Amino acid sequence: MSTEFFHPEEGLSREEIASLQTQRLRETLERAKHSPFYSERLQGIDPESLNSPEDIRHLPLTSKEDLRAFYPWGFLTEPVENMVRLHASSGTTGSPIAILYTRQDLANWAELVARCMNMVGVRSGDIFQNLSGYGLFTGGLGIHYGAERLGCLTIPAGAGNSKRQIKLLQDFRVSVVHIIPSYAMHLSTVIRETGMDPADLPLRIALIGAEPHTEEIRQRIEEMYKVSAYNSYGLSEMNGPGVAFECPEQKGMHLWEDSYIMEILDPRTLEPVEEGEYGELVMTTLNREGMPLIRYRTKDLTRLVPGACPCGRTHRRIERIAGRTDDMIILKGVNIYPMQVEKILMGIPEVGQNYQIVLERSGYIDHMRVRVEIKDEYFVEDMRVLKGLEQKIARSLREELLVSPRVELVEHRSLPRNEGKAERVVDMRQSEN
Ligand code: AMP
Ligand code: ZN
């Protein structure tokens, strides 16, 4: 497959990246000082005193709480009249945050998304269906304008309504989709119910992302649909999708360092982790006009993939997101991430497309119950067979997690699923007290 660069920036030398970052960081600081939040926060900091991207460590961090406290206009560097778009984070807890974009910001963002799509072999002749929610979520319009920029015939299908999605996929012989992984799993079931095999669709590429998922889920999607699936990472605060994306090597996501400075910090000490260690991804925007963010704490956990990528791109790669600092479950003193559970479940052939982790409390003791959908062909009447399977799953989970969750097998399609990002964990611990 041709993986020619969409922009020459993709192949800059490391020295060139460092000097571009330094220059853009200085410009960003100058600009940021026009916003109410940073005019205060950056007082006394001279942008010219920063001589390398590493000097960013001397600057203060920015958190989601800051965004909330200065909602809705407190981060704008220009009058709101110069803004042409607003998006919001999908977070369900707490008060909202809003991200605003100038016309130039939107153009830069579309370039980045087009670059990502080009990298995995999407071309202007492709017919592209975007199955993610339009509206405040950036996965709709963000990907949409990138696909149009690349020259794809772009179908803004939006989320949900699986029957109509399938009809569009068939009628227009769609070759590329953007789809949330949990929805890709669900859609495969609906496709089968219509008597079709997902592999019969003429799809060749799936862009999957927006929510944490394991390598096992990627492989299932690739096998079911007979596509190559590429991980797409982004967050509203950094524009949305287009921040980091897998290349054809599928070994980590190139994070575009001409547009962002990345740091990986120990979330407790806020010091950089050793190279290759897991930590919290912290990012600074380098070409955002309307609402630059400096050292923004994403709460996403990842690590650097060591070494150069054979694809020739020089921008460093991050590993798939292992979890968020705020979705770690502490059970009986053991730290557990939902993705550890997913990894085990999706490696078991009898397990179907969906699962749910329920946290419960009886007395002072917390328990974890894992509800697991079982493929139809295995959901037999014979209790002994089901019990055996339940025990097998419980054993595998215990080996990985070091605690013993209760396992509950449920029928295919019986677990709730919403159209957006999957909610894997239901915490009942407070409500039972
Ligand atoms: P939002 O800004 O509402 O779209 O949410 C952004 C968050 O979604 C990120 O901070 C991550 O926690 C999560 N996310 C986005 N893309 C991915 C991905 N490819 N893998 C794992 N998590 C992701
Ligand atoms: Zn690469």
Coordinates of C-alpha atoms and ligand atoms in Angstrom, one line a residue:
M1 CA 0.0 0.0 0.0
S2 CA 1.2 3.5 -0.8
T3 CA 1.7 5.5 2.3
E4 CA 3.0 8.7 0.7
F5 CA 3.0 11.7 2.9
F6 CA 0.1 14.1 2.7
H7 CA 2.3 16.9 4.1
P8 CA 6.1 17.2 4.0
E9 CA 5.9 17.8 7.8
E10 CA 5.3 14.1 8.3
G11 CA 8.9 13.4 7.5
L12 CA 10.7 16.3 9.2
S13 CA 13.9 15.4 11.0
R14 CA 13.8 15.4 14.8
E15 CA 15.8 18.6 14.9
E16 CA 13.4 20.3 12.5
I17 CA 10.5 19.2 14.7
A18 CA 12.2 20.5 17.8
S19 CA 12.9 23.9 16.3
L20 CA 9.3 24.2 14.8
Q21 CA 7.9 23.3 18.2
T22 CA 10.0 25.9 20.0
Q23 CA 8.9 28.6 17.5
R24 CA 5.3 27.6 17.6
L25 CA 5.3 27.3 21.4
R26 CA 6.5 30.9 21.7
E27 CA 3.8 32.1 19.3
T28 CA 1.2 30.1 21.2
L29 CA 2.2 31.7 24.5
E30 CA 2.1 35.2 23.0
R31 CA -1.4 34.5 21.8
A32 CA -2.6 32.7 24.9
K33 CA -1.8 35.8 27.0
H34 CA -4.8 37.5 25.3
S35 CA -7.2 35.1 27.0
P36 CA -8.6 35.9 30.5
F37 CA -7.4 32.6 31.9
Y38 CA -3.8 32.6 30.6
S39 CA -3.3 36.4 31.0
E40 CA -3.3 35.6 34.7
R41 CA -1.8 32.1 34.7
L42 CA 1.2 33.0 32.5
Q43 CA 2.0 36.3 34.2
G44 CA 5.7 36.9 34.4
I45 CA 6.6 34.2 31.8
D46 CA 8.6 35.5 28.8
P47 CA 7.9 33.3 25.7
E48 CA 11.4 34.1 24.4
S49 CA 12.9 32.5 27.4
L50 CA 11.8 29.0 26.1
N51 CA 14.6 27.6 24.0
S52 CA 13.5 24.0 23.5
P53 CA 10.3 22.0 23.6
E54 CA 11.6 20.5 26.9
D55 CA 11.5 24.0 28.5
I56 CA 7.7 23.6 28.5
R57 CA 8.2 21.9 31.9
H58 CA 8.6 25.3 33.5
L59 CA 5.0 26.3 32.5
P60 CA 2.0 25.7 34.6
L61 CA -0.4 22.8 33.8
T62 CA -4.0 23.3 32.7
S63 CA -6.8 21.0 33.8
K64 CA -10.4 20.2 32.9
E65 CA -11.4 22.0 36.1
D66 CA -9.8 25.2 34.8
L67 CA -11.8 24.8 31.6
R68 CA -15.0 24.5 33.7
A69 CA -14.1 27.4 35.9
F70 CA -13.6 29.7 32.9
Y71 CA -16.5 28.3 30.9
P72 CA -17.7 29.5 28.4
W73 CA -15.5 32.3 27.1
G74 CA -12.5 32.5 29.5
F75 CA -10.0 30.8 27.2
L76 CA -10.7 32.8 24.1
T77 CA -7.8 34.8 22.7
E78 CA -10.1 36.8 20.3
P79 CA -13.6 38.2 20.5
V80 CA -16.3 35.6 20.2
E81 CA -17.3 37.2 16.9
N82 CA -14.2 35.6 15.4
M83 CA -15.3 32.1 16.4
V84 CA -17.2 30.0 13.9
R85 CA -17.7 26.6 15.6
L86 CA -18.3 25.2 19.1
H87 CA -18.0 21.6 20.3
A88 CA -18.3 20.1 23.7
S89 CA -16.8 17.1 25.5
S90 CA -18.9 14.0 25.8
G91 CA -18.2 13.7 29.5
T92 CA -21.4 12.8 31.4
T93 CA -20.2 14.0 34.8
G94 CA -19.8 17.6 36.0
S95 CA -20.5 20.8 34.3
P96 CA -19.8 21.1 30.6
I97 CA -16.8 22.5 28.8
A98 CA -16.9 24.2 25.4
I99 CA -14.2 24.4 22.7
L100 CA -14.4 27.1 20.2
Y101 CA -12.7 27.4 16.8
T102 CA -11.8 30.1 14.4
R103 CA -12.1 29.6 10.6
Q104 CA -8.3 28.9 10.5
D105 CA -8.6 26.4 13.4
L106 CA -11.2 24.5 11.4
A107 CA -9.0 24.5 8.3
N108 CA -6.0 23.2 10.3
W109 CA -8.1 20.5 11.9
A110 CA -9.4 19.3 8.6
E111 CA -5.8 19.1 7.3
L112 CA -4.8 17.0 10.2
V113 CA -7.7 14.6 9.8
A114 CA -7.0 14.3 6.1
R115 CA -3.4 13.6 6.8
C116 CA -4.4 10.7 9.1
M117 CA -6.8 9.2 6.6
N118 CA -4.3 9.5 3.8
M119 CA -1.7 7.8 6.0
V120 CA -3.8 4.6 6.2
G121 CA -4.5 4.5 2.4
V122 CA -7.8 6.4 2.1
R123 CA -7.9 8.2 -1.2
S124 CA -10.2 10.7 -3.0
G125 CA -12.0 7.9 -4.9
D126 CA -13.2 6.3 -1.7
I127 CA -16.7 6.4 -0.6
F128 CA -16.7 7.2 3.1
Q129 CA -19.5 6.7 5.6
N130 CA -19.2 8.4 9.0
L131 CA -21.2 6.5 11.6
S132 CA -20.4 8.6 14.5
G133 CA -22.7 11.1 16.2
Y134 CA -22.9 14.5 14.6
G135 CA -23.6 17.5 16.8
L136 CA -21.5 18.6 19.8
F137 CA -19.3 15.4 19.6
T138 CA -16.2 16.1 17.4
G139 CA -16.2 12.6 15.8
G140 CA -19.0 13.8 13.4
L141 CA -18.0 17.1 11.9
G142 CA -14.3 16.7 12.7
I143 CA -13.9 13.6 10.7
H144 CA -16.4 14.8 8.1
Y145 CA -14.4 17.8 7.0
G146 CA -11.2 15.8 6.9
A147 CA -12.7 13.3 4.6
E148 CA -14.1 16.0 2.3
R149 CA -10.7 17.7 2.4
L150 CA -9.2 14.5 1.1
G151 CA -11.8 14.3 -1.6
C152 CA -13.8 11.3 -0.4
L153 CA -17.5 11.1 -1.2
T154 CA -18.6 11.7 2.4
I155 CA -21.9 10.3 3.8
P156 CA -22.8 11.9 7.1
A157 CA -24.8 9.0 8.3
G158 CA -24.5 9.9 12.0
A159 CA -25.0 7.4 14.9
G160 CA -27.6 4.7 15.3
N161 CA -30.4 3.4 13.1
S162 CA -28.5 0.3 12.1
K163 CA -30.9 -0.8 9.4
R164 CA -30.4 2.5 7.5
Q165 CA -26.6 2.3 8.0
I166 CA -26.5 -1.1 6.4
K167 CA -28.6 0.1 3.5
L168 CA -26.3 3.0 2.9
L169 CA -23.2 0.8 3.2
Q170 CA -24.7 -1.5 0.5
D171 CA -26.3 0.9 -1.8
F172 CA -23.3 3.2 -2.2
R173 CA -20.7 0.4 -2.0
V174 CA -19.0 2.2 0.9
S175 CA -15.2 1.4 1.1
V176 CA -14.2 3.3 4.2
V177 CA -16.1 3.8 7.5
H178 CA -15.4 5.7 10.7
I179 CA -17.1 3.9 13.5
I180 CA -16.8 3.7 17.3
P181 CA -15.5 0.1 18.1
S182 CA -18.4 -0.9 20.4
Y183 CA -20.8 0.1 17.7
A184 CA -18.9 -1.8 15.1
M185 CA -19.3 -4.9 17.3
H186 CA -23.0 -4.3 17.7
L187 CA -23.6 -3.5 14.0
S188 CA -22.1 -6.8 13.0
T189 CA -24.8 -8.6 15.0
V190 CA -27.5 -6.6 13.2
I191 CA -26.0 -7.3 9.9
R192 CA -26.0 -11.0 10.6
E193 CA -29.7 -10.8 11.6
T194 CA -30.5 -9.5 8.1
G195 CA -29.0 -12.7 6.8
M196 CA -25.8 -11.1 5.5
D197 CA -22.2 -11.6 6.6
P198 CA -20.4 -8.4 7.5
A199 CA -17.5 -9.6 5.3
D200 CA -19.8 -9.4 2.2
L201 CA -19.8 -5.6 2.4
P202 CA -17.2 -4.0 0.1
L203 CA -15.5 -2.2 3.0
R204 CA -11.7 -2.1 3.0
I205 CA -10.8 0.3 5.8
A206 CA -12.3 1.1 9.2
L207 CA -11.2 4.0 11.3
I208 CA -12.0 3.1 14.9
G209 CA -11.5 5.2 18.0
A210 CA -13.1 7.7 20.3
E211 CA -13.2 5.2 23.1
P212 CA -10.8 2.8 24.7
H213 CA -10.6 -0.6 23.1
T214 CA -8.1 -3.5 23.1
E215 CA -6.1 -5.1 20.4
E216 CA -8.5 -8.1 20.7
I217 CA -11.4 -5.9 19.7
R218 CA -9.5 -4.5 16.7
Q219 CA -8.8 -8.0 15.5
R220 CA -12.4 -9.1 15.9
I221 CA -13.5 -6.1 13.8
E222 CA -10.9 -6.8 11.2
E223 CA -11.9 -10.4 10.9
M224 CA -15.6 -9.9 10.9
Y225 CA -15.7 -7.1 8.3
K226 CA -12.5 -8.2 6.4
V227 CA -11.1 -4.7 6.7
S228 CA -7.9 -3.1 8.1
A229 CA -8.9 -1.2 11.2
Y230 CA -6.8 1.8 12.4
N231 CA -6.9 3.4 15.8
S232 CA -7.9 7.0 15.9
Y233 CA -7.2 9.1 19.0
G234 CA -8.3 12.6 19.9
L235 CA -10.2 14.7 22.3
S236 CA -12.3 17.9 22.0
E237 CA -9.9 19.9 24.0
M238 CA -7.2 19.3 21.4
N239 CA -9.7 19.8 18.4
G240 CA -11.1 16.3 18.4
P241 CA -10.0 13.4 16.2
G242 CA -6.7 13.9 14.3
V243 CA -4.4 14.2 17.3
A244 CA -2.8 10.7 17.0
F245 CA -3.5 8.0 14.5
E246 CA -2.1 4.6 13.6
C247 CA -0.1 4.1 10.4
P248 CA -0.2 1.0 8.2
E249 CA 2.3 -0.6 10.6
Q250 CA -0.4 -0.7 13.3
K251 CA 2.2 -0.4 16.1
G252 CA 1.2 2.7 18.0
M253 CA -0.3 6.0 16.9
H254 CA 1.8 8.8 15.5
L255 CA 1.1 11.9 17.5
W256 CA 1.4 15.0 15.2
E257 CA 4.3 16.9 16.8
D258 CA 4.1 19.8 14.4
S259 CA 0.7 20.6 16.0
Y260 CA 1.1 19.4 19.6
I261 CA 3.8 19.0 22.2
M262 CA 3.3 15.9 24.1
E263 CA 4.5 15.0 27.6
I264 CA 3.9 11.8 29.5
L265 CA 3.9 12.5 33.2
D266 CA 3.5 10.5 36.4
P267 CA 0.0 11.6 37.4
R268 CA 1.0 11.7 41.1
T269 CA 4.3 13.6 41.0
L270 CA 3.6 15.4 37.7
E271 CA 7.2 14.7 36.7
P272 CA 8.1 13.0 33.3
V273 CA 8.0 9.2 33.5
E274 CA 11.0 7.2 32.3
E275 CA 10.9 6.8 28.5
G276 CA 8.6 3.8 27.7
E277 CA 6.8 3.9 31.0
Y278 CA 3.1 4.5 31.3
G279 CA 1.8 7.9 32.5
E280 CA -0.7 10.6 31.8
L281 CA -0.6 12.2 28.4
V282 CA -0.3 16.0 28.7
M283 CA -0.5 18.1 25.5
T284 CA 0.0 21.7 24.3
T285 CA -1.6 23.0 21.1
L286 CA 0.8 24.6 18.7
N287 CA -1.4 26.0 15.9
R288 CA -4.7 26.9 17.5
E289 CA -5.8 30.5 17.3
G290 CA -9.1 30.8 19.1
M291 CA -8.4 28.6 22.2
P292 CA -4.9 27.5 22.7
L293 CA -4.3 25.1 25.6
I294 CA -1.0 24.8 27.4
R295 CA 0.1 21.6 29.1
Y296 CA -3.4 20.2 29.2
R297 CA -3.9 17.1 31.4
T298 CA -5.9 14.6 29.3
K299 CA -6.2 12.0 32.1
D300 CA -5.5 9.4 29.4
L301 CA -2.9 6.8 30.2
T302 CA -0.4 5.8 27.6
R303 CA 3.4 5.4 26.9
L304 CA 5.8 6.1 24.1
V305 CA 6.5 3.4 21.6
P306 CA 10.3 3.3 21.4
G307 CA 12.3 3.5 18.2
A308 CA 11.7 4.8 14.7
C309 CA 8.6 3.7 12.7
P310 CA 9.4 1.8 9.4
C311 CA 6.7 3.9 7.7
G312 CA 9.2 6.8 7.6
R313 CA 7.2 9.2 9.7
T314 CA 9.3 10.9 12.3
H315 CA 6.5 11.9 14.7
R316 CA 6.7 9.8 17.9
R317 CA 4.1 7.1 18.5
I318 CA 2.0 6.5 21.6
E319 CA 0.6 3.2 22.6
R320 CA -3.2 2.6 22.5
I321 CA -4.8 4.3 25.5
A322 CA -4.7 1.9 28.4
G323 CA -7.4 3.7 30.5
R324 CA -8.0 7.0 32.2
T325 CA -6.7 8.1 35.5
D326 CA -10.3 8.5 36.5
D327 CA -11.6 5.1 35.4
M328 CA -9.3 3.0 37.5
I329 CA -11.2 0.7 39.7
I330 CA -9.8 0.0 43.1
L331 CA -11.1 -3.3 44.4
K332 CA -9.8 -4.9 47.5
G333 CA -6.7 -2.7 47.2
V334 CA -6.0 -3.8 43.7
N335 CA -5.9 -1.4 40.8
I336 CA -8.0 -2.6 37.8
Y337 CA -8.6 -1.0 34.4
P338 CA -11.7 -1.9 32.4
M339 CA -9.4 -2.7 29.4
Q340 CA -7.8 -5.5 31.3
V341 CA -11.2 -7.1 31.6
E342 CA -11.9 -6.5 27.9
K343 CA -8.6 -8.0 26.9
I344 CA -9.4 -11.3 28.7
L345 CA -13.0 -11.5 27.6
M346 CA -12.3 -10.9 23.9
G347 CA -9.7 -13.6 23.9
I348 CA -12.3 -16.2 24.8
P349 CA -14.1 -17.5 21.6
E350 CA -17.5 -18.1 23.3
V351 CA -17.7 -14.4 24.4
G352 CA -20.0 -12.3 22.2
Q353 CA -19.8 -8.6 21.3
N354 CA -20.6 -6.8 24.6
Y355 CA -19.9 -6.8 28.3
Q356 CA -20.4 -4.7 31.4
I357 CA -18.6 -4.3 34.6
V358 CA -20.8 -3.7 37.7
L359 CA -19.4 -2.6 41.0
E360 CA -21.4 -3.4 44.0
R361 CA -21.1 -3.2 47.8
S362 CA -22.4 -5.5 50.4
G363 CA -21.6 -4.3 53.9
Y364 CA -18.2 -2.8 53.7
I365 CA -17.0 -5.1 51.0
D366 CA -16.9 -4.1 47.3
H367 CA -17.5 -6.7 44.6
M368 CA -17.1 -6.7 40.9
R369 CA -19.6 -8.5 38.7
V370 CA -18.8 -9.0 35.1
R371 CA -21.8 -9.5 32.8
V372 CA -20.8 -11.1 29.6
E373 CA -22.8 -11.6 26.4
I374 CA -22.3 -15.1 25.0
K375 CA -22.5 -15.9 21.3
D376 CA -25.9 -17.5 20.3
E377 CA -24.4 -20.8 19.3
Y378 CA -22.9 -21.2 22.8
F379 CA -25.9 -20.1 24.8
V380 CA -27.2 -23.6 25.2
E381 CA -29.8 -24.9 27.6
D382 CA -27.4 -27.2 29.4
M383 CA -26.6 -25.6 32.7
R384 CA -23.5 -27.7 33.2
V385 CA -22.0 -26.3 30.0
L386 CA -22.8 -22.8 31.0
K387 CA -21.5 -23.2 34.5
G388 CA -18.2 -24.6 33.1
L389 CA -17.9 -21.6 30.8
E390 CA -18.6 -19.2 33.6
Q391 CA -15.9 -20.8 35.7
K392 CA -13.4 -20.7 32.8
I393 CA -14.1 -16.9 32.4
A394 CA -13.8 -16.3 36.1
R395 CA -10.5 -18.1 36.2
S396 CA -9.0 -16.2 33.4
L397 CA -10.1 -12.9 34.9
R398 CA -8.7 -13.8 38.3
E399 CA -5.3 -14.6 36.7
E400 CA -5.2 -11.2 35.1
L401 CA -6.8 -9.1 37.8
L402 CA -5.6 -10.9 41.0
V403 CA -9.1 -10.5 42.4
S404 CA -12.1 -12.8 41.8
P405 CA -15.0 -11.1 40.0
R406 CA -18.4 -12.8 39.8
V407 CA -19.2 -13.7 36.2
E408 CA -22.7 -13.6 34.9
L409 CA -23.4 -15.0 31.4
V410 CA -26.2 -13.2 29.5
E411 CA -27.7 -13.7 26.1
H412 CA -26.5 -12.0 23.0
R413 CA -27.8 -8.4 22.7
S414 CA -29.2 -8.4 26.2
L415 CA -26.9 -5.7 27.6
P416 CA -27.8 -2.1 27.1
R417 CA -25.9 -0.1 24.5
N418 CA -26.1 3.5 23.7
E419 CA -25.3 5.1 20.4
G420 CA -22.3 7.0 21.6
K421 CA -19.3 5.8 23.5
A422 CA -19.8 2.6 25.4
E423 CA -20.3 2.8 29.2
R424 CA -18.4 -0.2 30.4
V425 CA -18.6 0.3 34.1
V426 CA -21.8 0.7 36.2
D427 CA -20.9 1.8 39.8
M428 CA -23.7 0.8 42.2
R429 CA -21.6 1.2 45.3
Q430 CA -22.9 4.6 46.3
S431 CA -26.6 3.9 45.6
E432 CA -26.5 0.9 47.9
N433 CA -25.4 2.7 51.0
Ligands
AMP1 P1 -14.4 13.7 23.7 O1 -13.6 14.9 23.8 O2 -15.7 13.7 24.4 O3 -14.5 13.1 22.3 O4 -13.6 12.5 24.6 C1 -12.2 12.3 24.4 C2 -11.7 11.1 25.2 O5 -12.1 9.9 24.5 C3 -10.2 11.0 25.3 O6 -9.7 11.8 26.3 C4 -10.1 9.5 25.6 O7 -10.3 9.3 26.9 C5 -11.2 8.9 24.7 N1 -10.7 8.5 23.4 C6 -10.7 9.1 22.3 N2 -10.1 8.4 21.3 C7 -9.7 7.2 21.9 C8 -9.0 6.1 21.4 N3 -8.6 5.9 20.2 N4 -8.7 5.1 22.3 C9 -9.0 5.3 23.6 N5 -9.7 6.3 24.1 C10 -10.0 7.3 23.3
ZN2 ZN 4.4 4.7 11.1

